[in-house]
Coordinates of C-alpha atoms in Angstrom, one line a residue:
X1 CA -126.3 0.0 -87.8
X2 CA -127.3 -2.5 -90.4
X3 CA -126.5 -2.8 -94.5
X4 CA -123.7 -1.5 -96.6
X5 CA -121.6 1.4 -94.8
X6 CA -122.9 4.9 -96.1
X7 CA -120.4 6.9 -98.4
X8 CA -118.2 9.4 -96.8
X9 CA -118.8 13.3 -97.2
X10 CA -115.5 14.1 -97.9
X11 CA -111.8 13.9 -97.7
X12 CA -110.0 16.5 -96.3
X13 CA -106.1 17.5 -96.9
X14 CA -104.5 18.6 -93.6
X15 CA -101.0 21.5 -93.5
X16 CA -99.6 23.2 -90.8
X17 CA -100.3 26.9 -90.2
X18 CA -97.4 28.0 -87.8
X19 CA -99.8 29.2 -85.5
X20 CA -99.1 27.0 -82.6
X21 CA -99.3 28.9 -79.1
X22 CA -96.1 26.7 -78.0
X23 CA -92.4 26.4 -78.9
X24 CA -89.7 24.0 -78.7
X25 CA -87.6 24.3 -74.9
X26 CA -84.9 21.5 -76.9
X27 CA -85.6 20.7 -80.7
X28 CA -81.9 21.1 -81.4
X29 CA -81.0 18.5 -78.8
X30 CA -83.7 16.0 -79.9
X31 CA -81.3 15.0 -83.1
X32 CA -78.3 16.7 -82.7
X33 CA -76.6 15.2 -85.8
X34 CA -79.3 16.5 -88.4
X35 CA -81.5 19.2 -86.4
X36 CA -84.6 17.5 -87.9
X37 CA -87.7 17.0 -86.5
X38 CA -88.4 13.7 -88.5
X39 CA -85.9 11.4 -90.4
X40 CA -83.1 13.2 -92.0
X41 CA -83.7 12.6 -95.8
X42 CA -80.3 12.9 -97.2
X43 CA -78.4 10.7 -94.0
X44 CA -80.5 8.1 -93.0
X45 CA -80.4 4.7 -94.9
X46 CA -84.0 3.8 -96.1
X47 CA -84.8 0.2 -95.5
X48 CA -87.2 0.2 -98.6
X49 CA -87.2 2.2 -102.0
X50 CA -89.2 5.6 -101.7
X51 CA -92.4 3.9 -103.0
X52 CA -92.3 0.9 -101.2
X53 CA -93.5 0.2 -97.6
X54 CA -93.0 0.5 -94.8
X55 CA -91.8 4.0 -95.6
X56 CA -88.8 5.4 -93.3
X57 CA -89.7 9.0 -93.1
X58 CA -93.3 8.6 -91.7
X59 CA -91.3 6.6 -87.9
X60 CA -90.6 8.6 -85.0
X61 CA -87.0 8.8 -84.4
X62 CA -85.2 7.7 -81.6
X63 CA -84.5 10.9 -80.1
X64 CA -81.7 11.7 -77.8
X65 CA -83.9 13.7 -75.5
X66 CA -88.0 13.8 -75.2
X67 CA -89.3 16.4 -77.3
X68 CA -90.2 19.3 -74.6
X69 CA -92.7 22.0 -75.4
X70 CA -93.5 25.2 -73.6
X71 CA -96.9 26.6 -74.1
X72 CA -98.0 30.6 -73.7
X73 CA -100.6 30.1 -70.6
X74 CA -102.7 33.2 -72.4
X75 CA -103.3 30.7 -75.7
X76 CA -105.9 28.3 -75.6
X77 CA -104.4 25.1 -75.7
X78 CA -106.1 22.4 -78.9
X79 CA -106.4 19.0 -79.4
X80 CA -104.3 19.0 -82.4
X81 CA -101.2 20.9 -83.9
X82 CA -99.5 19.8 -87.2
X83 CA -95.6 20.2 -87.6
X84 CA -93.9 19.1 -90.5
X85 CA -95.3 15.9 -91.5
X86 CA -96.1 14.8 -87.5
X87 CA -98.8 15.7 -85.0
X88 CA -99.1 17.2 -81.4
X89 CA -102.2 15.9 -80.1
X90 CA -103.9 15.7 -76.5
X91 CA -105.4 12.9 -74.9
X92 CA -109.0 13.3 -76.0
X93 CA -107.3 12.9 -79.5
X94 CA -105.4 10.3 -78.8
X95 CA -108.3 8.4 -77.5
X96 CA -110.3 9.1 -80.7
X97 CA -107.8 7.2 -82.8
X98 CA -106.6 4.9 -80.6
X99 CA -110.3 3.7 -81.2
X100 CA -111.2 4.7 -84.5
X101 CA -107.9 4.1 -86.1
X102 CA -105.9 2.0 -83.9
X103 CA -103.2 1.0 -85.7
X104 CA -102.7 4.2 -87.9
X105 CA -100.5 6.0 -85.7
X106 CA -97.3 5.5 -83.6
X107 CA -96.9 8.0 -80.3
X108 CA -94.3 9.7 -78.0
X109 CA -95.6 11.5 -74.8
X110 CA -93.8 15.0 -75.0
X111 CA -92.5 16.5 -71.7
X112 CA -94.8 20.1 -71.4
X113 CA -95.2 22.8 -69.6
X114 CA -96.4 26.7 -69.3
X115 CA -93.9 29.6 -69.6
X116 CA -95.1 30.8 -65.9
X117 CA -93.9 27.2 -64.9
X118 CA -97.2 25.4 -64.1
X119 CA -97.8 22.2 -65.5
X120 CA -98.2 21.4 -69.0
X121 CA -101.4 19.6 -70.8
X122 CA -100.8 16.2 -71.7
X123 CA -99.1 15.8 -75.2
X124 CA -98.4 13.3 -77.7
X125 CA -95.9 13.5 -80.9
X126 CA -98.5 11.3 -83.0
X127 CA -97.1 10.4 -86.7
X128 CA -99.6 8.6 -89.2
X129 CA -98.0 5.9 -90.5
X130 CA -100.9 4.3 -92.2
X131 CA -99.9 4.8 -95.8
X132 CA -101.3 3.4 -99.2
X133 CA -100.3 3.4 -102.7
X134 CA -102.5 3.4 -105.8
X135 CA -104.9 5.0 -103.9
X136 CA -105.5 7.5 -106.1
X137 CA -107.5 7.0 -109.7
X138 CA -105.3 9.5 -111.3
X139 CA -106.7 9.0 -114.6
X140 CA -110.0 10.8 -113.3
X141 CA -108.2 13.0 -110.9
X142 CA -107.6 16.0 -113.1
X143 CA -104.5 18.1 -112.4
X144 CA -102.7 15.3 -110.8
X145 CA -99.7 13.9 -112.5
X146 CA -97.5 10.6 -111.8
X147 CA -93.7 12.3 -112.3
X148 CA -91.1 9.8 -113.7
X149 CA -90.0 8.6 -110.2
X150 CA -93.4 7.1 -109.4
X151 CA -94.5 10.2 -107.0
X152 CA -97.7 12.6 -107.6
X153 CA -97.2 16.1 -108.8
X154 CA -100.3 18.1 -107.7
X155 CA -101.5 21.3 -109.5
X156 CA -103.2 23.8 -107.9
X157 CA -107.5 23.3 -107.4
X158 CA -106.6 19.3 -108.0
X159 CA -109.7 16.8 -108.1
X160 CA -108.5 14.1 -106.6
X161 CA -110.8 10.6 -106.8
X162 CA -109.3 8.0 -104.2
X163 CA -110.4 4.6 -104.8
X164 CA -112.3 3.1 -101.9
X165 CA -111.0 0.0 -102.1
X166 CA -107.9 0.4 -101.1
X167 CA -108.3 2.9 -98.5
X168 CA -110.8 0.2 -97.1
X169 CA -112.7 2.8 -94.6
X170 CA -109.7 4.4 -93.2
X171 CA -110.0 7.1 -91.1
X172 CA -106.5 9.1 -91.2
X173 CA -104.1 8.1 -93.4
X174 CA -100.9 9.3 -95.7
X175 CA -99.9 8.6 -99.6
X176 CA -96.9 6.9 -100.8
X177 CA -96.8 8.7 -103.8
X178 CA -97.6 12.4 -101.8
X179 CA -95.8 12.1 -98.5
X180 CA -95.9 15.1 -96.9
X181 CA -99.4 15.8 -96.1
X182 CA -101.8 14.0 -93.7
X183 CA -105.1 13.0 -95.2
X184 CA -108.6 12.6 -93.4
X185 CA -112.0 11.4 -94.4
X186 CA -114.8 12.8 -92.9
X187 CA -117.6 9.7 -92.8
X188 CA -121.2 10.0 -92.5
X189 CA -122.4 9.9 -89.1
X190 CA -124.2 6.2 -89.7
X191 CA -120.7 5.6 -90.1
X192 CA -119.1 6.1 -86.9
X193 CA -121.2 7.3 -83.7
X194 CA -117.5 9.9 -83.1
X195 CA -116.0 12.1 -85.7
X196 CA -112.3 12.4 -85.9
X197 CA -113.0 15.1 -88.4
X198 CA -115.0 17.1 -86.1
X199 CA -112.6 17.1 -83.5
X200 CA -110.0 18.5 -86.2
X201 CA -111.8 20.4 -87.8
X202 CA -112.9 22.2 -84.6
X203 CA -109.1 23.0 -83.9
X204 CA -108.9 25.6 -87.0
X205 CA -106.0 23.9 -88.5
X206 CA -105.5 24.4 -92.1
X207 CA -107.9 21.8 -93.8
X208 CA -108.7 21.5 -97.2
X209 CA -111.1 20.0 -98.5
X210 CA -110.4 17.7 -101.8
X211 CA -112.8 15.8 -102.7
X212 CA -116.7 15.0 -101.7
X213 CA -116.8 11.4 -101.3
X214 CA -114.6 8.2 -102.7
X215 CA -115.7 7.1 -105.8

């Protein structure tokens, strides 16, 4: 590939469904204090204000057991499951950002297996902790709002216009200002000869798409 990079063809917004085809064998044992998945909001001392970073909420805690999941052998087992504000991911996802987006993400390899009692697929507890700030041009991102604590307030059928110099080709990433949700661009294939997005997107998780290309 030679020249200038080409411009992505869109960013993507990424939610859980529910639909997962596995449960929890031990999630109220993995903090039993809280009962969260992730950091407990109200209880855990932040070592930086909510809009600087490194942000606390986005780390894996230190769980008192490994996260166990028990998958239905008659559901086809994906690549990629979003719960709360972390991922479940397989190898062959794992692989794809460990090389597209190597330091985007911190892992935990999750004990599986089937509800018959065979052996589980391979899983990792992946949370993006790749986060920006002032990524967003919110003054030509209709619908979006800065609220009074600094954070984004989103109306429905938002236009959002991230500013690609500051996302500096990233491939998965989060939002100070919007923390919840994972974000994902979608590059053109002169870009990158493997798409992250295509893997995802294959997965039929609840993507949306919210904008065509940075700007």
């Amino acid at each position: 590939m030679s020249g200038a990079r080409a411009k992505p063809q869109g960013v993507y917004i990424l939610d859980s469904n529910g639909n997962y085809g596995w449960e929890f064998a031990n999630r109220g044992m993995l903090q039993p204090d809280s009962g969260y998945l992730g950091l407990n909001y109200s209880r855990t001392p932040w070592p930086d204000s909510m809009l600087d970073l490194p942000r606390g909420p986005w780390r894996i805690p230190e769980y008192a057991e490994t996260p166990k999941l028990i998958f239905d052998p008659k559901r086809k087992v994906q690549d990629i499951y979003a719960v709360e504000y972390f991922l479940f991911i397989s190898d062959k996802m794992k692989s794809l950002l460990d090389e597209f987006a190597p330091k985007s993400c911190e892992y935990l390899l999750c004990e599986t297996e089937f509800s018959n009692g065979k052996t589980g697929p391979r899983v990792w507890q992946c949370s993006v902790v790749d986060s920006y700030r002032k990524a967003v041009d919110v003054e030509n991102s209709p619908l979006i709002r800065v609220t009074r604590s600094g954070g984004y307030m989103i109306s429905g059928g938002a236009d959002w216009c991230f500013l690609p110099a500051v996302l500096n080709g990233a491939h998965v990433f989060r939002l100070v200002e919007y923390a919840g949700p994972f974000f994902a661009i979608k590059h053109s294939r002169t870009y990158a000869k493997t798409e992250i997005l295509e893997v995802l997107l294959s997965n039929k998780l609840a993507f949306t798409k919210i904008a065509e290309t940075l700007r």
